[in-house]
Coordinates of C-alpha atoms and ligand atoms in Angstrom, one line a residue:
M29 CA 4.7 -7.7 -8.6
R30 CA 1.1 -6.7 -8.3
L31 CA 1.8 -5.0 -5.0
A32 CA 5.0 -3.1 -5.8
G33 CA 5.1 0.1 -3.7
K34 CA 2.6 -1.3 -1.2
K35 CA 3.4 -1.2 2.6
A36 CA 1.1 -3.4 4.6
L37 CA 0.5 -3.9 8.3
I38 CA -1.3 -7.3 9.0
T39 CA -2.9 -8.2 12.3
G40 CA -3.0 -11.7 13.7
A41 CA -0.4 -12.7 11.2
A42 CA 1.6 -15.2 13.3
R43 CA -0.4 -18.1 11.7
G44 CA -3.4 -19.0 9.6
I45 CA -5.0 -16.6 7.2
G46 CA -2.9 -13.6 8.3
L47 CA 0.3 -15.4 7.7
G48 CA -0.9 -16.7 4.3
C49 CA -1.8 -13.2 3.3
A50 CA 1.6 -11.9 4.4
K51 CA 3.4 -14.6 2.4
L52 CA 1.4 -14.1 -0.8
M53 CA 1.5 -10.3 -0.5
A54 CA 5.3 -10.4 -0.1
D55 CA 5.6 -12.7 -3.1
H56 CA 3.9 -9.9 -5.1
G57 CA 6.3 -7.2 -4.0
C58 CA 4.6 -5.9 -0.9
D59 CA 6.6 -4.6 2.0
V60 CA 4.9 -6.4 5.0
V61 CA 5.0 -5.9 8.8
I62 CA 3.7 -8.9 10.7
T63 CA 1.8 -8.1 14.0
D64 CA 0.2 -10.4 16.5
I65 CA -0.6 -10.7 20.2
D66 CA 1.8 -13.8 20.1
V67 CA 4.9 -11.8 19.4
A68 CA 7.3 -14.8 19.8
E69 CA 5.6 -16.7 17.0
A70 CA 5.2 -13.5 15.0
D71 CA 8.9 -12.8 15.2
R72 CA 9.7 -16.4 14.2
V73 CA 7.6 -16.2 11.0
A74 CA 8.6 -12.6 10.3
Q75 CA 12.1 -13.8 9.7
Q76 CA 10.9 -15.9 6.8
V77 CA 8.3 -13.5 5.3
S78 CA 9.4 -10.0 6.0
S79 CA 12.6 -7.9 6.1
H80 CA 11.2 -6.3 9.3
P81 CA 10.9 -7.5 12.8
A82 CA 7.4 -8.4 14.0
I83 CA 5.4 -5.9 16.2
E84 CA 3.5 -7.0 19.2
L85 CA -0.1 -5.8 18.7
D86 CA -3.1 -6.8 20.8
V87 CA -5.8 -5.4 18.6
T88 CA -8.1 -4.6 21.5
S89 CA -5.7 -2.0 22.8
K90 CA -6.0 1.6 21.5
L91 CA -2.5 2.4 22.9
A92 CA -1.0 -0.6 21.2
W93 CA -2.6 0.4 17.9
S94 CA -1.0 3.9 18.0
A95 CA 2.4 2.5 18.8
A96 CA 2.2 -0.2 16.1
I97 CA 1.1 2.1 13.4
E98 CA 3.9 4.5 14.2
R99 CA 6.5 1.7 14.4
A100 CA 5.3 0.2 11.1
G101 CA 5.4 3.6 9.4
D102 CA 9.0 4.0 10.6
L103 CA 10.0 0.5 9.5
M104 CA 8.4 0.8 6.0
N105 CA 8.6 4.5 5.5
G106 CA 4.8 4.7 5.5
V107 CA 1.8 2.4 5.6
N108 CA -0.8 2.2 2.8
V109 CA -2.4 -1.2 3.4
L110 CA -4.1 -2.4 6.6
V111 CA -5.3 -6.0 6.9
N112 CA -7.6 -6.3 9.9
N113 CA -7.3 -10.1 10.2
A114 CA -6.9 -11.0 13.9
G115 CA -10.0 -12.8 15.2
I116 CA -11.3 -15.4 17.6
I117 CA -14.3 -17.6 17.9
I118 CA -16.0 -18.6 21.2
P119 CA -18.8 -21.0 20.4
G120 CA -22.0 -20.6 22.4
T121 CA -25.7 -19.9 21.9
V122 CA -27.4 -16.8 23.2
E123 CA -28.2 -18.8 26.4
S124 CA -24.9 -20.7 26.9
L125 CA -22.4 -18.0 26.1
D126 CA -21.4 -16.1 29.2
E127 CA -20.9 -12.3 29.3
A128 CA -17.1 -12.5 29.3
G129 CA -17.2 -14.6 26.1
W130 CA -19.5 -12.1 24.5
D131 CA -17.4 -9.1 25.5
H132 CA -14.1 -10.7 24.5
T133 CA -15.5 -11.7 21.1
M134 CA -16.8 -8.2 20.5
N135 CA -13.4 -6.6 21.5
V136 CA -11.2 -8.9 19.4
D137 CA -13.4 -9.3 16.4
L138 CA -15.2 -5.9 16.1
K139 CA -13.8 -3.2 18.3
S140 CA -10.4 -4.0 17.0
V141 CA -11.5 -3.0 13.5
Y142 CA -12.8 0.3 14.7
L143 CA -9.6 1.0 16.6
G144 CA -7.4 -0.1 13.7
C145 CA -9.2 2.0 11.1
Q146 CA -9.2 5.0 13.5
A147 CA -5.5 4.7 14.2
A148 CA -4.4 3.9 10.6
L149 CA -6.5 6.4 8.5
P150 CA -4.3 9.4 9.0
V151 CA -1.2 7.4 8.0
L152 CA -2.9 5.6 5.1
S153 CA -4.2 8.9 3.7
R154 CA -0.7 10.3 3.6
N155 CA 0.5 7.3 1.7
A156 CA -2.4 6.9 -0.7
P157 CA -3.6 5.1 -2.8
A158 CA -4.4 3.1 0.3
S159 CA -6.6 0.1 1.1
I160 CA -8.1 -1.3 4.3
I161 CA -9.2 -5.0 4.1
N162 CA -11.3 -6.4 6.9
I163 CA -11.4 -10.1 7.2
A164 CA -15.0 -10.6 8.2
S165 CA -16.7 -14.0 7.6
I166 CA -19.6 -15.6 5.8
S167 CA -20.9 -15.7 9.4
S168 CA -21.8 -12.0 8.9
M169 CA -24.5 -13.2 6.6
I170 CA -25.4 -16.8 7.6
A171 CA -26.3 -17.5 11.2
S172 CA -25.5 -20.5 13.4
A173 CA -27.3 -21.1 16.7
N174 CA -23.9 -21.8 18.4
F175 CA -22.1 -18.6 17.1
A176 CA -24.1 -15.9 18.8
A177 CA -21.3 -13.5 19.5
Y178 CA -19.2 -14.4 16.4
N179 CA -22.2 -13.8 14.1
A180 CA -23.0 -10.5 15.7
A181 CA -19.4 -9.3 15.7
K182 CA -18.8 -10.2 12.0
A183 CA -22.1 -8.6 11.0
G184 CA -20.7 -5.5 12.7
V185 CA -17.5 -5.7 10.8
H186 CA -19.5 -6.0 7.5
M187 CA -21.4 -2.8 8.1
L188 CA -18.5 -0.9 9.8
T189 CA -16.5 -1.5 6.6
K190 CA -19.1 0.4 4.6
S191 CA -19.2 3.3 7.1
V192 CA -15.4 3.5 7.0
A193 CA -15.5 3.4 3.2
L194 CA -17.9 6.3 2.9
H195 CA -16.0 8.3 5.5
A196 CA -12.7 7.7 3.8
A197 CA -14.1 8.5 0.4
R198 CA -15.3 11.9 1.6
A199 CA -12.4 12.8 3.9
Y200 CA -9.5 11.6 1.8
T201 CA -8.4 10.8 -1.8
D202 CA -7.9 7.2 -2.9
V203 CA -8.4 5.5 0.5
R204 CA -10.7 2.4 0.2
C205 CA -12.1 -0.1 2.7
N206 CA -13.6 -3.5 1.8
S207 CA -14.5 -6.7 3.6
V208 CA -13.7 -10.4 2.8
H209 CA -16.2 -13.1 3.8
P210 CA -14.7 -16.6 3.8
A211 CA -16.6 -19.8 4.8
F212 CA -14.6 -22.5 6.6
V213 CA -10.8 -22.1 6.0
D214 CA -8.2 -24.7 6.8
T215 CA -6.6 -23.1 9.9
D216 CA -6.5 -23.8 13.6
M217 CA -9.7 -21.9 14.0
V218 CA -11.9 -24.6 12.4
D219 CA -10.6 -27.1 14.9
Q220 CA -12.2 -25.0 17.6
V221 CA -15.7 -25.3 16.1
T222 CA -15.6 -28.9 15.1
K223 CA -16.8 -31.8 17.3
T224 CA -14.3 -34.6 17.0
D225 CA -10.5 -34.7 17.6
D226 CA -9.9 -36.1 14.1
R227 CA -8.9 -33.2 11.8
E228 CA -9.6 -35.1 8.6
V229 CA -13.1 -36.2 9.8
N230 CA -13.9 -32.7 10.9
R231 CA -12.8 -31.2 7.6
S232 CA -14.7 -33.6 5.4
K233 CA -17.8 -33.0 7.5
L234 CA -17.5 -29.2 6.9
A235 CA -16.7 -29.8 3.2
R236 CA -20.0 -31.6 2.7
Q237 CA -21.8 -28.4 3.6
I238 CA -20.0 -26.4 0.8
P239 CA -21.4 -26.6 -2.8
L240 CA -17.9 -26.7 -4.2
G241 CA -17.2 -29.8 -2.0
R242 CA -14.2 -28.5 0.0
I243 CA -13.3 -26.0 2.6
A244 CA -11.1 -23.0 1.7
T245 CA -7.4 -22.9 1.7
V246 CA -5.5 -19.9 3.2
D247 CA -4.5 -19.0 -0.3
D248 CA -8.1 -18.8 -1.4
V249 CA -8.4 -15.9 1.0
A250 CA -4.9 -14.4 0.4
W251 CA -5.6 -14.1 -3.4
A252 CA -8.6 -11.9 -2.7
V253 CA -6.6 -9.8 -0.2
V254 CA -3.8 -9.3 -2.9
Y255 CA -6.5 -8.0 -5.3
L256 CA -8.1 -5.7 -2.7
A257 CA -4.6 -4.3 -1.7
S258 CA -3.6 -3.7 -5.2
N259 CA -4.6 -0.8 -7.5
E260 CA -6.5 -3.4 -9.6
S261 CA -9.4 -2.9 -7.3
S262 CA -9.1 0.9 -7.3
F263 CA -12.9 1.6 -8.0
M264 CA -14.0 -0.9 -5.3
T265 CA -14.9 0.4 -1.8
G266 CA -17.5 -0.5 0.7
S267 CA -17.9 -3.9 -1.0
E268 CA -18.0 -7.4 0.4
L269 CA -16.2 -10.2 -1.3
K270 CA -17.7 -13.6 -0.5
L271 CA -15.3 -16.6 -0.6
D272 CA -17.7 -19.3 0.5
G273 CA -17.7 -22.0 -2.1
G274 CA -21.3 -21.1 -2.8
I275 CA -22.8 -21.8 0.6
S276 CA -24.5 -18.5 1.0
T277 CA -26.3 -18.8 -2.4
M278 CA -28.3 -21.8 -1.3
Ligands
NAI317 P1 -6.2 -18.5 13.7 O1 -6.8 -18.8 15.0 O2 -5.5 -19.5 12.9 O3 -5.3 -17.2 13.8 C1 -5.7 -16.1 14.5 C2 -4.5 -15.2 14.8 O4 -5.0 -14.0 15.5 C3 -3.5 -15.9 15.8 O5 -2.2 -15.7 15.3 C4 -3.7 -15.2 17.1 O6 -2.6 -15.1 17.9 C5 -4.2 -13.8 16.7 N1 -4.9 -13.1 17.7 C6 -5.9 -13.6 18.5 N2 -6.3 -12.6 19.4 C7 -5.6 -11.5 19.1 C8 -5.5 -10.2 19.6 N3 -6.3 -9.8 20.6 N4 -4.7 -9.3 19.0 C9 -3.9 -9.7 18.0 N5 -3.8 -10.9 17.5 C10 -4.7 -11.8 18.0 O7 -7.5 -17.9 12.8 P2 -7.7 -17.8 11.3 O8 -8.5 -18.8 10.8 O9 -6.4 -17.5 10.6 O10 -8.6 -16.5 11.3 C11 -8.2 -15.2 10.8 C12 -9.4 -14.3 10.6 O11 -10.2 -15.0 9.6 C13 -10.3 -14.1 11.8 O12 -10.8 -12.8 11.8 C14 -11.4 -15.1 11.5 O13 -12.6 -14.7 12.2 C15 -11.5 -15.0 10.0 N6 -12.2 -16.2 9.4 C16 -11.7 -17.5 9.6 C17 -12.4 -18.5 9.1 C18 -11.9 -19.9 9.3 O14 -12.7 -20.9 9.0 N7 -10.7 -20.2 9.7 C19 -13.6 -18.3 8.3 C20 -14.0 -17.0 8.1 C21 -13.3 -15.9 8.7

C-alpha cells in the first residue's frame, strides 16, 4: 500500500505503459482514473483496473484537459498524481518527416505535457503532497537519425519537467515534478519503429543494443512511477530517472 491516499489521473492508459502503471499503482492502493483518446478501449480496461469509468482525453486539447481534470477530481474527490504518459512516435529524418508529422508529434508528445501541468497544478496543489510524472524517453538524451521530431519533443519534456518543478516548488508546498526516461519497452510502440513484421526478431535485435541484454517490460517503468508517485520520493523534484538498461552510459 505504498500509494494509499493517492489519486491519480493517467493519460494514454488504454494500453502499454500507461495501463501497466495504472495496474501497479492500483495494486499499491492508488485510486486511479484511466484516460485516453481511445475511450472505448480505456473504458474496457478501466473496468478491470479502476472503480471509476474512463475519461476521454485527447491530450492535445486544452478544453479536454480542463474537463478531464474536473471530472477526475469529482470521481476521486481530488487529484494528487498526474502521469503524463500519452505519446506517439512518427519515424522520419529531418529531411523525410513532413511538417504535419512534426507538428503532430510536438502536440501529442510535448504540448500535451504543458497543457496537462497547467490544467492540473491548481488541483494538485489543493491535494498535496502531489506528484507529476512525465514519461519522457531515453530519446531525450540519445539521438537517432530517424527520430527527428520524437528526439526533439522528448528533449523538450525533459527540460519542461525541470521548469515545472521549479515553478511548483516556489508557488506551492509539496508539489513535485519528475521525468522518466525508458529505452525500448515491450509495447505496441516498438513495433512501429522496427523493420520486420516478426515481433520476436525485432525485439531481439533491439535487445542486442542494450547492455543488460533485454528490452524493458512495462513493469520496469511502472515500478519507477510507483516510487515517484509515492511519498518515498518526497525530496525528489526536477529529476530524470533513466530506465535504459545501461544504453546511455556507453
Ligand atoms: P502505446 O502506443 O502502446 O500507447 C500509447 C497510448 O497513448 C495509446 O493508448 C494511445 O491511444 C494513447 N494516445 C495516443 N495519442 C493520444 C492523444 N492525443 N491523447 C490521448 N491519448 C493518446 O505506447 P507506449 O509504449 O505505452 O508509450 C507510452 C509513453 O512511453 C509514450 O509517451 C512514449 O513516448 C513513452 N516511451 C515508450 C517507449 C517504448 O519503447 N515503448 C520508450 C520510451 C518512452
